[in-house]
Short mmCIF file of C-alpha atoms in Angstrom, two decimals:
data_model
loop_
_atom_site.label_atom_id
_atom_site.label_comp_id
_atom_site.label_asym_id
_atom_site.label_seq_id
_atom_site.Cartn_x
_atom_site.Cartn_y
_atom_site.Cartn_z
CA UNK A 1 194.17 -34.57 187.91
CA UNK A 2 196.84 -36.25 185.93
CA UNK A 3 194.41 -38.54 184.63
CA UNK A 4 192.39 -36.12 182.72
CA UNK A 5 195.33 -34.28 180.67
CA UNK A 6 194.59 -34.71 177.23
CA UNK A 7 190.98 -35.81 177.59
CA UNK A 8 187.40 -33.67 177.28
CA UNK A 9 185.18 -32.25 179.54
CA UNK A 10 181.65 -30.60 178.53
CA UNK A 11 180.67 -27.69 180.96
CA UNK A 12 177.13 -27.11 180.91
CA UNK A 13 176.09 -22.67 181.26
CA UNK A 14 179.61 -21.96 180.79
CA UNK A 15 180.35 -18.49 179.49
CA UNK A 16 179.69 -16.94 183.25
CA UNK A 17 179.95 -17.31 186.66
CA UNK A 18 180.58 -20.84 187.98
CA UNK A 19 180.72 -22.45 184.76
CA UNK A 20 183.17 -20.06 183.21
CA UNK A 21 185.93 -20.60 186.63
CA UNK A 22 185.00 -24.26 185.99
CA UNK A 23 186.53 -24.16 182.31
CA UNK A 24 188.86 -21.87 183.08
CA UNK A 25 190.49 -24.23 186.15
CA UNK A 26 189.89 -27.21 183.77
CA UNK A 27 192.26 -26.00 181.19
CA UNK A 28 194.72 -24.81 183.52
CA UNK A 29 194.82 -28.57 184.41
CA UNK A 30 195.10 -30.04 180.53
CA UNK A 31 191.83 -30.72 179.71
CA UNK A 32 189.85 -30.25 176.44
CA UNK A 33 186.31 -28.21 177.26
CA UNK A 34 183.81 -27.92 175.05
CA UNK A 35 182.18 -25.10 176.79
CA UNK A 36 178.24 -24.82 176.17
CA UNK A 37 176.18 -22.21 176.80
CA UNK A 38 172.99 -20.24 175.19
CA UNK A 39 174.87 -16.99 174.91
CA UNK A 40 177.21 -16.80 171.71
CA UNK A 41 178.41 -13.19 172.78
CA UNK A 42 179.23 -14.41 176.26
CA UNK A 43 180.93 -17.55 174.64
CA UNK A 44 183.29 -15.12 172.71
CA UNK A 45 184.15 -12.98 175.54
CA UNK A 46 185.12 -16.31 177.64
CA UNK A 47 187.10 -17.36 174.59
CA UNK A 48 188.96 -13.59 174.44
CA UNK A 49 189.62 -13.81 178.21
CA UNK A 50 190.92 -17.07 177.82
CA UNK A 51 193.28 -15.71 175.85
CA UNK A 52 194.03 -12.59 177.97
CA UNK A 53 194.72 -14.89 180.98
CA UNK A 54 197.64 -16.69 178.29
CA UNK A 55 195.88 -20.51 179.03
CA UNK A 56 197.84 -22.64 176.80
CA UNK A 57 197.53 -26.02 178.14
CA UNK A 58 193.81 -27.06 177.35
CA UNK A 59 192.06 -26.49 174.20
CA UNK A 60 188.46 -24.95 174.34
CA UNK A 61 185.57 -25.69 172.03
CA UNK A 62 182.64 -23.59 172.40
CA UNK A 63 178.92 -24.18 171.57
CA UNK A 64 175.72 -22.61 171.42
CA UNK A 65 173.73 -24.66 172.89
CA UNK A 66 169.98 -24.48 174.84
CA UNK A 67 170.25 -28.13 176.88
CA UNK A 68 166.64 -27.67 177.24
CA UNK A 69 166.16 -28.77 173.69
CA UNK A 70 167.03 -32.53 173.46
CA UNK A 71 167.56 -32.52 170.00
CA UNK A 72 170.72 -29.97 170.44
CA UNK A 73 171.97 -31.52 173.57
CA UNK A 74 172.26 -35.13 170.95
CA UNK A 75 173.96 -32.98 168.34
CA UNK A 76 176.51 -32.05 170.85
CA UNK A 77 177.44 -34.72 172.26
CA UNK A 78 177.31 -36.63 168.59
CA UNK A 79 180.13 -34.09 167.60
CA UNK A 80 182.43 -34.51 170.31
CA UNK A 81 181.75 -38.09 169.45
CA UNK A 82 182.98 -37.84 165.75
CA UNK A 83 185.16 -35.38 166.36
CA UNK A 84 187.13 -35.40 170.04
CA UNK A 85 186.60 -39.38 170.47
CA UNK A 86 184.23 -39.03 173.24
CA UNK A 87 183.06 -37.02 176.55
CA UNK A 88 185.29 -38.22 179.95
CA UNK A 89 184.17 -35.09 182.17
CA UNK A 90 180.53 -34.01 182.32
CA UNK A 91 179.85 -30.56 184.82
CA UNK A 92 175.88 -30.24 184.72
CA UNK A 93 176.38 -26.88 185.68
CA UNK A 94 173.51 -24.90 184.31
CA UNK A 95 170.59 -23.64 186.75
CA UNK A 96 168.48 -21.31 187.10
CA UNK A 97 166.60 -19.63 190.51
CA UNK A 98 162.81 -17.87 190.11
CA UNK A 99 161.42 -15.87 193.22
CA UNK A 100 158.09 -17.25 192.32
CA UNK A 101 154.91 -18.35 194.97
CA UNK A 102 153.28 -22.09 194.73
CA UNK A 103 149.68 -19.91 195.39
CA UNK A 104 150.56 -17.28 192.46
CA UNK A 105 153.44 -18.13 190.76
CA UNK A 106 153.80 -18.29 186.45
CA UNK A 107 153.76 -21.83 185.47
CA UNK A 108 155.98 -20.77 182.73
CA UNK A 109 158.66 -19.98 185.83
CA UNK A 110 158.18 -23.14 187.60
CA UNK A 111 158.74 -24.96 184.38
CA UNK A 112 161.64 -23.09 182.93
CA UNK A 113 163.21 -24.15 186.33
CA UNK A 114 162.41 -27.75 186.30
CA UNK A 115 163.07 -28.19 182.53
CA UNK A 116 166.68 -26.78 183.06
CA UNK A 117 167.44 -27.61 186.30
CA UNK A 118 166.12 -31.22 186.03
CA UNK A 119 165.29 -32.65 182.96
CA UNK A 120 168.48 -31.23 180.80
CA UNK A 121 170.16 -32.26 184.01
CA UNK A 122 169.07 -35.23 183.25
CA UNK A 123 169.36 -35.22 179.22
CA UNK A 124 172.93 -34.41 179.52
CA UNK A 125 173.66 -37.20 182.25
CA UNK A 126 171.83 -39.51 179.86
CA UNK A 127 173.77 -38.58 176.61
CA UNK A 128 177.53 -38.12 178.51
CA UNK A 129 176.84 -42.04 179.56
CA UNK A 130 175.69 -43.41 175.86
CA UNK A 131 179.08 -41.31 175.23
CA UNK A 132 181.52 -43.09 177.76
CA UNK A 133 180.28 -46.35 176.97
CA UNK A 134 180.31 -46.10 173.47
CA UNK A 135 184.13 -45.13 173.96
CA UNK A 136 185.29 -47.51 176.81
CA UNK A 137 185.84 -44.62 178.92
CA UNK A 138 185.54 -44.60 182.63
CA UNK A 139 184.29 -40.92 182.90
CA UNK A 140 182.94 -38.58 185.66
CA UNK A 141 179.95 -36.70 186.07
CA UNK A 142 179.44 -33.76 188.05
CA UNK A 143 176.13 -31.99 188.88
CA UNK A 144 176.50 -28.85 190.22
CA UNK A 145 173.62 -28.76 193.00
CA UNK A 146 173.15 -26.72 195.87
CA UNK A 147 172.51 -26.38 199.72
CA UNK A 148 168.85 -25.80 198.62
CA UNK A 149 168.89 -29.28 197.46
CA UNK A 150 169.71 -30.56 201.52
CA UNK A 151 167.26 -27.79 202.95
CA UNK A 152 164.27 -26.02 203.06
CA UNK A 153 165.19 -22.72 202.06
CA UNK A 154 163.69 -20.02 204.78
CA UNK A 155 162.85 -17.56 201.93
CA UNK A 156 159.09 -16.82 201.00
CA UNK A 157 158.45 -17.90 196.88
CA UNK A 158 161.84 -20.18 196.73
CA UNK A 159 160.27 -23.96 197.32
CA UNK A 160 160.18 -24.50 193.79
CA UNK A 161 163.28 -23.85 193.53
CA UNK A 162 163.70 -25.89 196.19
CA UNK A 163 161.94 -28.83 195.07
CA UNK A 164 164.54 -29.49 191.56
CA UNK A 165 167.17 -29.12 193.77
CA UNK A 166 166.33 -32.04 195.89
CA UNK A 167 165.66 -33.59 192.47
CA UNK A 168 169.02 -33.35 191.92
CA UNK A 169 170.03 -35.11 194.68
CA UNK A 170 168.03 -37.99 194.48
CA UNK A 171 168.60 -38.19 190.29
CA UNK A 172 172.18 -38.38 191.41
CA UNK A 173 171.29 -41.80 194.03
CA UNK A 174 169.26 -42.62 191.33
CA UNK A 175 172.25 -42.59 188.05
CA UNK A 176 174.76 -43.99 190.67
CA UNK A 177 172.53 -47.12 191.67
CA UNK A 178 171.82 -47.97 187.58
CA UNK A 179 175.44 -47.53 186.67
CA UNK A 180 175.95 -50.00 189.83
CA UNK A 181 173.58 -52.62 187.91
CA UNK A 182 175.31 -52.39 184.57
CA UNK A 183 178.43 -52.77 186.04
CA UNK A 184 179.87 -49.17 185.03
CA UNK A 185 182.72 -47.49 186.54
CA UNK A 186 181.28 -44.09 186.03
CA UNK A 187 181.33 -41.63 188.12
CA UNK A 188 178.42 -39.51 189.69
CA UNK A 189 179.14 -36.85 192.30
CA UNK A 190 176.89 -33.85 193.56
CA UNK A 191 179.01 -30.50 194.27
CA UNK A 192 176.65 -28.43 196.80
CA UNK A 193 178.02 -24.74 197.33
CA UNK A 194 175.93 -22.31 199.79
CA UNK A 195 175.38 -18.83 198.21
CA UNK A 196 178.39 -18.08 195.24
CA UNK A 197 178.76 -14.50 193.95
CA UNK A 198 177.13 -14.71 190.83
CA UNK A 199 175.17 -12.85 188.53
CA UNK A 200 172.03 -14.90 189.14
CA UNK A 201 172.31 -14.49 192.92
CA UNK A 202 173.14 -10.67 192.74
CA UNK A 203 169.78 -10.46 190.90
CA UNK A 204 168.08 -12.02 193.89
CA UNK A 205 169.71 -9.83 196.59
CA UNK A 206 168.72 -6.98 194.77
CA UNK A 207 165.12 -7.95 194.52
CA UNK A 208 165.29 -8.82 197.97
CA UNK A 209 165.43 -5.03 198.40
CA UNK A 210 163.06 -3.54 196.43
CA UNK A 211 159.92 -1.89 198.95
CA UNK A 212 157.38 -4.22 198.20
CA UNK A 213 159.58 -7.52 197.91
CA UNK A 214 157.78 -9.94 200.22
CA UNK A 215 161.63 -11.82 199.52
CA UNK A 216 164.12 -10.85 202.27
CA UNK A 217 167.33 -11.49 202.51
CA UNK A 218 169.56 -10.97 205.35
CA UNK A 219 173.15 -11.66 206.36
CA UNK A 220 174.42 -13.82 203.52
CA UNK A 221 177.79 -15.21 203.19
CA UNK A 222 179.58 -15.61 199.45
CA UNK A 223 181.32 -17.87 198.03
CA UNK A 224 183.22 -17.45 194.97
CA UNK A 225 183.14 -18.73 192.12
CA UNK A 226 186.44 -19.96 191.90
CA UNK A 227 185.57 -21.60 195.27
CA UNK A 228 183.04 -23.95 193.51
CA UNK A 229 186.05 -24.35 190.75
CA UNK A 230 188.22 -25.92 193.64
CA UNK A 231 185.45 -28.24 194.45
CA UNK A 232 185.36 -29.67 191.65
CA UNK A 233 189.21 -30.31 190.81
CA UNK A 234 189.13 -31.47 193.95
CA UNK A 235 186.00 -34.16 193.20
CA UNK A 236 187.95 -34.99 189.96
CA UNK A 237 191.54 -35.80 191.31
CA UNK A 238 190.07 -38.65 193.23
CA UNK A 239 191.55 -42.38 192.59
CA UNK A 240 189.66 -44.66 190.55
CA UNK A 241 188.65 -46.69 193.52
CA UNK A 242 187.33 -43.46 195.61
CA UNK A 243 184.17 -41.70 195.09
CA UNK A 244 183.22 -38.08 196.59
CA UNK A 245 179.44 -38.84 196.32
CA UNK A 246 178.45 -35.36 197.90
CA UNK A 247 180.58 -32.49 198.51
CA UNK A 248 178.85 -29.70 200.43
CA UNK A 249 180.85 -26.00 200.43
CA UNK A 250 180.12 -23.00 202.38
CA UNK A 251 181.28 -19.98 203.08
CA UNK A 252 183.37 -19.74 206.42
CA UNK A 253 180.52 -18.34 209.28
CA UNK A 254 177.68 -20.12 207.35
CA UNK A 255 175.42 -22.75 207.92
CA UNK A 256 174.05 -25.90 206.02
CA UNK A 257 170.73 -25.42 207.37
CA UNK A 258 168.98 -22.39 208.47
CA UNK A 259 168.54 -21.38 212.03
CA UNK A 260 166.50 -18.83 214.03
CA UNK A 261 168.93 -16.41 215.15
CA UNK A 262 168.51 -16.30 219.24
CA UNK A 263 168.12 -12.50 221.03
CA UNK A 264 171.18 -10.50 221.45
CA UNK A 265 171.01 -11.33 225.70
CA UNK A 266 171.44 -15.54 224.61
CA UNK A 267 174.36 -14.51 222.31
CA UNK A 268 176.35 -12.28 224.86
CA UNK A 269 175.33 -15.51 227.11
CA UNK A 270 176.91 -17.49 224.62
CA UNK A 271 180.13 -15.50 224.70
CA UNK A 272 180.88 -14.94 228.33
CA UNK A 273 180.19 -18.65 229.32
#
């Protein structure tokens, strides 16, 4: 990580869960974060835990930002331009999960998922690339993706969800392969974590249990989100020759992909072979 001290990282839905242990491991490591998020009271309460946890080695911008509106995602990225000399880190971290049917779902679900989840994906990729180039800088960019983007998830209403995850993973094939014809150094990597304990999946589980929930939800294993934070220190502490193109985290006792669980009698089977 020695490579980053000194230089700035944008962290995309970063005043909770994931994206806030993302800043807060980035600092811890050096780096400048200019931490976005839609949420101004949840920005200042990262910034006054900050300073509770006595982080004095990276300096952290914060800015209210929607990434689904271009126009603010530009202005962003023009003033760490101007001001910071340019983006080196890029965590597309912000998401967002409906329970919602393809036969009776809200359009205006499926669409707040795919407008966050893929195009501002997409917008921010875009804009941290005009950034790096502009600046000579050999930067990295990190989408935080998911199992559900390797997987068909087993839950009833979740393919949607489903579907901008695998979007993810192919925009990421997709960034890699143009920045191969320009000649760019740039990094692209996709960070995959299983189920993290966060306040979007806590919402789920707990629909999963309301009486009429056609959503069920059984037997999950957590990750935390400092797990995910790991990851991606991890992803960035590579060499400049070495690329972590996918990194897929789970919970110890999980799968990647779903499985029908056999009967108790195969199990005991299992275990006394």
């Amino acid at each position: 990580m020695e490579q980053w001290k000194g230089k700035v990282a944008i962290v995309t839905g970063a005043s909770a869960g994931i994206g806030e242990a993302i800043v807060v491991k980035l600092l811890k490591y050096g780096v400048h974060v200019v931490a976005l998020a839609r949420r101004e009271v949840k920005l200042k309460e990262l910034v006054e835990s900050l300073n509770g946890k006595g982080i004095n080695c990276g300096i952290v911008h914060t800015k209210v930002c929607d990434v689904t509106n271009e126009q603010a995602v530009k202005n962003v990225f023009s003033w760490v331009d101007s001001t910071l000399g340019g983006v080196s880190i890029l965590i597309n971290n912000a998401g967002t999960a409906k329970i919602s049917s393809l036969l009776n779902g809200r359009l205006e679900d499926w669409q707040e998922m795919m407008n966050l989840n893929v195009l501002a994906l997409n917008v921010c990729s875009r804009e941290a690339f005009q950034s790096m180039t502009r600046n000579k800088i050999d930067g990295h960019i990190i989408q935080v993706n998911s199992t559900a983007g390797h997987n068909i998830t087993p839950y009833f209403s979740m393919k949607m969800y489903n579907a901008t995850k695998h979007a993810v993973s192919i925009l990421c094939e997709g960034l890699r392969h143009e920045l191969q014809l320009v000649g760019s150094k740039i990094k692209v990597s996709s960070l995959s974590p299983g189920g993290v304990s966060t306040e979007l999946l806590l919402n789920i589980l707990e629909r999963s249990k309301e009486p009429n929930s056609t959503f069920q939800v059984n037997n999950v294993n957590i990750l935390q989100t400092e797990d995910v934070a790991n990851a991606v220190i991890a992803t960035l502490g590579t060499p400049p020759t070495v690329l972590i193109a996918e990194m897929t985290i789970l919970s110890n006792g999980s799968t990647i992909q779903p499985h029908l669980q056999p009967s108790p009698a195969v199990v005991e089977n299992l275990l006394n072979s």
